[in-house]
Amino acid sequence: MFHILTDSLLEDHLNCNTKSYLRLRGQSGQATDYSTLCSRLDARHRSNASKWLAAQSAISARHFGGALLQECLTTGDEIILDAVGVANGMETHFDGLQRIPGDSSLGPHRYRPIRFWRHLQPNSVVHFLLAFDALILGQLQGVAPDDGILICGSELRRIRVRLRTHLNSLVTVLTRLRLQSTSNNEPPLVLNRHCEVCEFKQLCQSKALEKDNLSLLRGMTLKEMTRHNSKGIFSVKQLSYTFRSRRPAKRQKQQFHHNFALQALALRENKVHVHGTPILTLPPTRVYLDIEGLPDRGFHYLIGVLVVKGLSHQCHSFWADDENGQVAIFEQLATLLTGTVDWRLFHYGNYELKALRRMLSHVPQPCREMLATMLADSTNILPIIRSHVYFPTTSNSLKEVAAFLGFRWTSAEGSGLQSVVWREQWEDTRDEELKAKLLQYNRDDCFALHAVTDFVALTAARELERPSHLDDVVYTGDLQPVRRKHKFGKAEFCLRDFEFVNRCAYFDYQRDKVFVRSGKRPNSGRSRRALRRPRRAGVNKRVEVRCERCPACNSRRLSKTRALSRRTIDVKFFGGGVKKWVTKYSSWRYHCHRCGKTFNPPGYPQTKSPYSADLANWVVYQNVILGQNLLKIERSLREVFKLEVPRATVQRFKAVVARRYKSTKDEIIVELLRGPSLSIDETEARLSKEKAHVWVFAGIRGAYYELRDSRNGQFLAERLKEFDGVLVSDFFTAYDSLECPQQKCLIHLIRDMNEDIGANPYDVELMEVVQPFAAIMRPIVETVDRYGLTKKRLQKHKSAAMTFLEKVIGRQGSSEIAAKYQKRIEKYGNRLFTFLDYDQVPWHNNYAEHAIHAFARYRRFADGLFTRKSVGDYLTILSVFQTCEYRDLNVLDFLLSGKTSLGRGIE
């Protein structure tokens, strides 16, 4: 059935999808008192604005009484009022049109729309309605207007609105509305703020209660509801079972945001739940403030104050008949509190604070100081309840919370919206009964706030004396926290294709299988020597060092001056293990009679340290390769080798080895930059007094570590200026500005997709993105598995990859998670499949990740204890040792060889 899209239908759709659906099916509900009042006030504002706008016209303004705009446009009037426009199945009621210069189908002039808005500030709804007017007007006059005019509030303030952005968004809204008009599928039920004034309130409320709809929890957005629905959570009861009590963070201040799962749990158990530690203390004198007003007019007409001191309760009401009396009631409020000592102001929500701030500039100076004091010494109870105290109510409104505590209003129909109706009716009739209702409602609000505040203060102090009708108050800190331990082992994948792809990405698999099939086999050194338990036997050796000639002048005229003796402590490596080796050197101090020099003979140990290089090599090997911390190594030396090596000396061994391999580390990065691809990654390292970041550059034949102050990637352009291969990285944005060809790690993308599928098993749109990606990745990896990373073999998959990108980028949907991947794939595009165009370029970042894991193992027991020098020494040694591993060289053999070059570079 064809439906004309009207401005009223569009307004209903913008406020609520369900309301526009019911309107399209011809249904109607019971209008509320507030909606009836709004209709009357809108008509009054429209009449006043029309008269004012006609008076503003210097030439001509004509009122057409709802006539079709096609007939009105031919008159060429400066202002056109009250006309109806119809075009392409759309219809709108124009409040007004203003003629402006510019070419159009009408001639050398065109029109722009004017819309009247009763409220002081425009919102997104009226912006869309103005854009809707402009869309229809553009089709009637042949050119769309660039802007429109809003006339807002009782002061008739003119606001000029640029329409380009709103017109682009309006197309999407109208598309959804047209689909809804032709479809019989009822949209998901979502309660929102508009429900309070909607004629279908009772119908939707009953449906929501029947289904236990998530939107019963006031404040839950559609975005959050969709996220829960994608996980299979559709009801408040289901949501209640997802709450988990967690241990507070140790090193940072804990923040408590509103937790809807805990709100649902409070409803299910019908118990008040206290989350965290609410802070609320009550002074001897408490002032409870409640202000009634008309927000559309910015008019505050009633101030209610309840002053509580001990058992004394004094209630005051200040009433203003019209806007002229508004300042006077705030002066009376300031006078009331002048002279009061040791007091604090309590209020519920921000409305009172906004009113006080607004009146600061209107009241006299003495009253202004008191209002400023009230603002400074005020406590908003609502944020405390929202963050910490969860009542078994669907919202945190004062009426629901106080009603749960047993408080009852004098008038059962009283509410914030109903008070607006009563006030407007009183201004028309001056009925004293209506005024009495407003005064009593305001007093009830003050006493309700008093009851809620006392209850929250008692829960904060854990001194609650509960009324008989309340169950126990539950403190979430007393609940058993959920312990989540990290589990090592094989990951479980939702899709078999992902499982296959992940299995083919392991480090050893890539090194030993894929690159062999690519025709590039890493140089293999000797096989690793199996470490056996060393024998405890020790050997002592005595060495006597003699000197026949002076090393300076080669003279034989030498004499011995004093005896020398030195013991060196070493470890000696044998085919079956390692053992302690102590050598005692004996010699003399010599004097040359020819040149007069005194010296120790060559061959006698020249260093002061009694520990040799091989002992330092063994300590570093245990620390870096075997993952033993230095305290355990010191204990091993003491208990296994019976060596008492000072702790400071053990720590210096790392610096000694690092100095030896400094040139080796520089050689590694030079060779890596010559390779066809380079993987990069980074991780955090906490030093003893600051934070730093470790960056790693890795390839098939080596790894290079670099310590930087931060995660800022600006240094990469300089570091990689000589690199002309393909950079393989994760999706960190610091790499986006680099100009070299890039390949993004597809394993990162696959893992993210797998996690989101597991968390959102019912998201069909997400599966429409993930399933095709898995389907094209499997044959690609099978080709790599069979032939290696060769461009010749991989090019056949390029067409399927490009087709996948085009389909994902061009799709439209409503799933938030699917849209996230769509933006991600659109942003990186061809960078996901760069490896198809090159030889020897991997499709994952595993070389860098493997190198990061090596540092992460050391970080487990040294994080926060690093100094900048110690971590720098460690990274130098780790660069060399990881490169040995990547080249399949025995690290211990390389250490003992004394070499500082790893040989031939990257081919």
JSON list of N, CA and C in Angstrom, two decimals, residues 59-94:
[
{"chain": "A", "resi": 59, "resn": "ILE", "atom": "N", "xyz": [7.53, 44.48, 2.41]},
{"chain": "A", "resi": 59, "resn": "ILE", "atom": "CA", "xyz": [6.83, 44.60, 1.12]},
{"chain": "A", "resi": 59, "resn": "ILE", "atom": "C", "xyz": [5.48, 43.91, 1.19]},
{"chain": "A", "resi": 60, "resn": "SER", "atom": "N", "xyz": [5.50, 42.53, 1.24]},
{"chain": "A", "resi": 60, "resn": "SER", "atom": "CA", "xyz": [4.22, 41.81, 1.23]},
{"chain": "A", "resi": 60, "resn": "SER", "atom": "C", "xyz": [4.38, 40.48, 1.93]},
{"chain": "A", "resi": 61, "resn": "ALA", "atom": "N", "xyz": [3.32, 40.10, 2.64]},
{"chain": "A", "resi": 61, "resn": "ALA", "atom": "CA", "xyz": [3.24, 38.78, 3.28]},
{"chain": "A", "resi": 61, "resn": "ALA", "atom": "C", "xyz": [1.81, 38.31, 3.13]},
{"chain": "A", "resi": 62, "resn": "ARG", "atom": "N", "xyz": [1.64, 37.08, 2.70]},
{"chain": "A", "resi": 62, "resn": "ARG", "atom": "CA", "xyz": [0.30, 36.58, 2.45]},
{"chain": "A", "resi": 62, "resn": "ARG", "atom": "C", "xyz": [0.08, 35.26, 3.18]},
{"chain": "A", "resi": 63, "resn": "HIS", "atom": "N", "xyz": [-1.08, 35.13, 3.79]},
{"chain": "A", "resi": 63, "resn": "HIS", "atom": "CA", "xyz": [-1.49, 33.93, 4.51]},
{"chain": "A", "resi": 63, "resn": "HIS", "atom": "C", "xyz": [-2.42, 33.13, 3.60]},
{"chain": "A", "resi": 64, "resn": "PHE", "atom": "N", "xyz": [-2.01, 31.87, 3.26]},
{"chain": "A", "resi": 64, "resn": "PHE", "atom": "CA", "xyz": [-2.76, 31.10, 2.28]},
{"chain": "A", "resi": 64, "resn": "PHE", "atom": "C", "xyz": [-3.68, 30.05, 2.90]},
{"chain": "A", "resi": 65, "resn": "GLY", "atom": "N", "xyz": [-3.70, 29.90, 4.19]},
{"chain": "A", "resi": 65, "resn": "GLY", "atom": "CA", "xyz": [-4.67, 29.04, 4.86]},
{"chain": "A", "resi": 65, "resn": "GLY", "atom": "C", "xyz": [-4.60, 27.58, 4.45]},
{"chain": "A", "resi": 66, "resn": "GLY", "atom": "N", "xyz": [-3.41, 27.06, 4.24]},
{"chain": "A", "resi": 66, "resn": "GLY", "atom": "CA", "xyz": [-3.25, 25.64, 3.90]},
{"chain": "A", "resi": 66, "resn": "GLY", "atom": "C", "xyz": [-3.41, 25.32, 2.44]},
{"chain": "A", "resi": 67, "resn": "ALA", "atom": "N", "xyz": [-3.34, 26.31, 1.56]},
{"chain": "A", "resi": 67, "resn": "ALA", "atom": "CA", "xyz": [-3.46, 26.06, 0.13]},
{"chain": "A", "resi": 67, "resn": "ALA", "atom": "C", "xyz": [-2.18, 25.39, -0.39]},
{"chain": "A", "resi": 68, "resn": "LEU", "atom": "N", "xyz": [-2.31, 24.76, -1.59]},
{"chain": "A", "resi": 68, "resn": "LEU", "atom": "CA", "xyz": [-1.16, 24.09, -2.18]},
{"chain": "A", "resi": 68, "resn": "LEU", "atom": "C", "xyz": [-0.11, 25.12, -2.59]},
{"chain": "A", "resi": 69, "resn": "LEU", "atom": "N", "xyz": [1.14, 24.77, -2.34]},
{"chain": "A", "resi": 69, "resn": "LEU", "atom": "CA", "xyz": [2.23, 25.71, -2.57]},
{"chain": "A", "resi": 69, "resn": "LEU", "atom": "C", "xyz": [2.42, 26.02, -4.05]},
{"chain": "A", "resi": 70, "resn": "GLN", "atom": "N", "xyz": [2.09, 25.05, -4.92]},
{"chain": "A", "resi": 70, "resn": "GLN", "atom": "CA", "xyz": [2.29, 25.29, -6.34]},
{"chain": "A", "resi": 70, "resn": "GLN", "atom": "C", "xyz": [1.56, 26.56, -6.79]},
{"chain": "A", "resi": 71, "resn": "GLU", "atom": "N", "xyz": [0.38, 26.81, -6.22]},
{"chain": "A", "resi": 71, "resn": "GLU", "atom": "CA", "xyz": [-0.39, 28.00, -6.56]},
{"chain": "A", "resi": 71, "resn": "GLU", "atom": "C", "xyz": [0.19, 29.24, -5.89]},
{"chain": "A", "resi": 72, "resn": "CYS", "atom": "N", "xyz": [0.78, 29.06, -4.70]},
{"chain": "A", "resi": 72, "resn": "CYS", "atom": "CA", "xyz": [1.27, 30.22, -3.95]},
{"chain": "A", "resi": 72, "resn": "CYS", "atom": "C", "xyz": [2.56, 30.77, -4.52]},
{"chain": "A", "resi": 73, "resn": "LEU", "atom": "N", "xyz": [3.40, 29.88, -5.10]},
{"chain": "A", "resi": 73, "resn": "LEU", "atom": "CA", "xyz": [4.71, 30.32, -5.56]},
{"chain": "A", "resi": 73, "resn": "LEU", "atom": "C", "xyz": [4.61, 31.31, -6.72]},
{"chain": "A", "resi": 74, "resn": "THR", "atom": "N", "xyz": [3.53, 31.23, -7.48]},
{"chain": "A", "resi": 74, "resn": "THR", "atom": "CA", "xyz": [3.40, 32.09, -8.66]},
{"chain": "A", "resi": 74, "resn": "THR", "atom": "C", "xyz": [3.14, 33.54, -8.29]},
{"chain": "A", "resi": 75, "resn": "THR", "atom": "N", "xyz": [2.73, 33.80, -7.04]},
{"chain": "A", "resi": 75, "resn": "THR", "atom": "CA", "xyz": [2.41, 35.18, -6.64]},
{"chain": "A", "resi": 75, "resn": "THR", "atom": "C", "xyz": [3.66, 36.02, -6.42]},
{"chain": "A", "resi": 76, "resn": "GLY", "atom": "N", "xyz": [4.79, 35.37, -6.06]},
{"chain": "A", "resi": 76, "resn": "GLY", "atom": "CA", "xyz": [6.04, 36.10, -5.84]},
{"chain": "A", "resi": 76, "resn": "GLY", "atom": "C", "xyz": [6.06, 36.92, -4.58]},
{"chain": "A", "resi": 77, "resn": "ASP", "atom": "N", "xyz": [5.21, 36.60, -3.59]},
{"chain": "A", "resi": 77, "resn": "ASP", "atom": "CA", "xyz": [5.20, 37.36, -2.33]},
{"chain": "A", "resi": 77, "resn": "ASP", "atom": "C", "xyz": [6.52, 37.21, -1.59]},
{"chain": "A", "resi": 78, "resn": "GLU", "atom": "N", "xyz": [6.85, 38.22, -0.81]},
{"chain": "A", "resi": 78, "resn": "GLU", "atom": "CA", "xyz": [8.09, 38.18, -0.03]},
{"chain": "A", "resi": 78, "resn": "GLU", "atom": "C", "xyz": [7.99, 37.12, 1.06]},
{"chain": "A", "resi": 79, "resn": "ILE", "atom": "N", "xyz": [6.86, 37.03, 1.74]},
{"chain": "A", "resi": 79, "resn": "ILE", "atom": "CA", "xyz": [6.63, 36.04, 2.79]},
{"chain": "A", "resi": 79, "resn": "ILE", "atom": "C", "xyz": [5.37, 35.25, 2.44]},
{"chain": "A", "resi": 80, "resn": "ILE", "atom": "N", "xyz": [5.47, 33.94, 2.43]},
{"chain": "A", "resi": 80, "resn": "ILE", "atom": "CA", "xyz": [4.31, 33.06, 2.23]},
{"chain": "A", "resi": 80, "resn": "ILE", "atom": "C", "xyz": [4.08, 32.30, 3.52]},
{"chain": "A", "resi": 81, "resn": "LEU", "atom": "N", "xyz": [2.84, 32.37, 4.04]},
{"chain": "A", "resi": 81, "resn": "LEU", "atom": "CA", "xyz": [2.51, 31.73, 5.31]},
{"chain": "A", "resi": 81, "resn": "LEU", "atom": "C", "xyz": [1.45, 30.66, 5.11]},
{"chain": "A", "resi": 82, "resn": "ASP", "atom": "N", "xyz": [1.59, 29.56, 5.88]},
{"chain": "A", "resi": 82, "resn": "ASP", "atom": "CA", "xyz": [0.56, 28.53, 5.97]},
{"chain": "A", "resi": 82, "resn": "ASP", "atom": "C", "xyz": [0.19, 27.96, 4.60]},
{"chain": "A", "resi": 83, "resn": "ALA", "atom": "N", "xyz": [1.16, 27.24, 3.99]},
{"chain": "A", "resi": 83, "resn": "ALA", "atom": "CA", "xyz": [0.92, 26.60, 2.70]},
{"chain": "A", "resi": 83, "resn": "ALA", "atom": "C", "xyz": [1.34, 25.14, 2.79]},
{"chain": "A", "resi": 84, "resn": "VAL", "atom": "N", "xyz": [0.83, 24.31, 1.88]},
{"chain": "A", "resi": 84, "resn": "VAL", "atom": "CA", "xyz": [1.12, 22.88, 1.86]},
{"chain": "A", "resi": 84, "resn": "VAL", "atom": "C", "xyz": [1.89, 22.55, 0.59]},
{"chain": "A", "resi": 85, "resn": "GLY", "atom": "N", "xyz": [3.02, 21.84, 0.75]},
{"chain": "A", "resi": 85, "resn": "GLY", "atom": "CA", "xyz": [3.82, 21.44, -0.40]},
{"chain": "A", "resi": 85, "resn": "GLY", "atom": "C", "xyz": [3.75, 19.94, -0.61]},
{"chain": "A", "resi": 86, "resn": "VAL", "atom": "N", "xyz": [3.58, 19.50, -1.88]},
{"chain": "A", "resi": 86, "resn": "VAL", "atom": "CA", "xyz": [3.51, 18.08, -2.22]},
{"chain": "A", "resi": 86, "resn": "VAL", "atom": "C", "xyz": [4.46, 17.83, -3.39]},
{"chain": "A", "resi": 87, "resn": "ALA", "atom": "N", "xyz": [5.32, 16.78, -3.25]},
{"chain": "A", "resi": 87, "resn": "ALA", "atom": "CA", "xyz": [6.25, 16.44, -4.33]},
{"chain": "A", "resi": 87, "resn": "ALA", "atom": "C", "xyz": [6.77, 15.03, -4.12]},
{"chain": "A", "resi": 88, "resn": "ASN", "atom": "N", "xyz": [6.71, 14.22, -5.17]},
{"chain": "A", "resi": 88, "resn": "ASN", "atom": "CA", "xyz": [7.30, 12.87, -5.16]},
{"chain": "A", "resi": 88, "resn": "ASN", "atom": "C", "xyz": [6.88, 12.04, -3.95]},
{"chain": "A", "resi": 89, "resn": "GLY", "atom": "N", "xyz": [5.60, 12.00, -3.66]},
{"chain": "A", "resi": 89, "resn": "GLY", "atom": "CA", "xyz": [5.10, 11.18, -2.57]},
{"chain": "A", "resi": 89, "resn": "GLY", "atom": "C", "xyz": [5.40, 11.74, -1.19]},
{"chain": "A", "resi": 90, "resn": "MET", "atom": "N", "xyz": [5.75, 13.01, -1.09]},
{"chain": "A", "resi": 90, "resn": "MET", "atom": "CA", "xyz": [6.03, 13.65, 0.19]},
{"chain": "A", "resi": 90, "resn": "MET", "atom": "C", "xyz": [5.16, 14.90, 0.33]},
{"chain": "A", "resi": 91, "resn": "GLU", "atom": "N", "xyz": [4.78, 15.18, 1.54]},
{"chain": "A", "resi": 91, "resn": "GLU", "atom": "CA", "xyz": [3.91, 16.32, 1.80]},
{"chain": "A", "resi": 91, "resn": "GLU", "atom": "C", "xyz": [4.32, 16.97, 3.12]},
{"chain": "A", "resi": 92, "resn": "THR", "atom": "N", "xyz": [4.34, 18.29, 3.12]},
{"chain": "A", "resi": 92, "resn": "THR", "atom": "CA", "xyz": [4.68, 19.02, 4.34]},
{"chain": "A", "resi": 92, "resn": "THR", "atom": "C", "xyz": [3.84, 20.29, 4.44]},
{"chain": "A", "resi": 93, "resn": "HIS", "atom": "N", "xyz": [3.66, 20.72, 5.67]},
{"chain": "A", "resi": 93, "resn": "HIS", "atom": "CA", "xyz": [2.94, 21.97, 5.93]},
{"chain": "A", "resi": 93, "resn": "HIS", "atom": "C", "xyz": [3.98, 23.03, 6.24]},
{"chain": "A", "resi": 94, "resn": "PHE", "atom": "N", "xyz": [4.11, 24.01, 5.32]},
{"chain": "A", "resi": 94, "resn": "PHE", "atom": "CA", "xyz": [5.08, 25.08, 5.51]},
{"chain": "A", "resi": 94, "resn": "PHE", "atom": "C", "xyz": [4.52, 26.12, 6.47]}
]
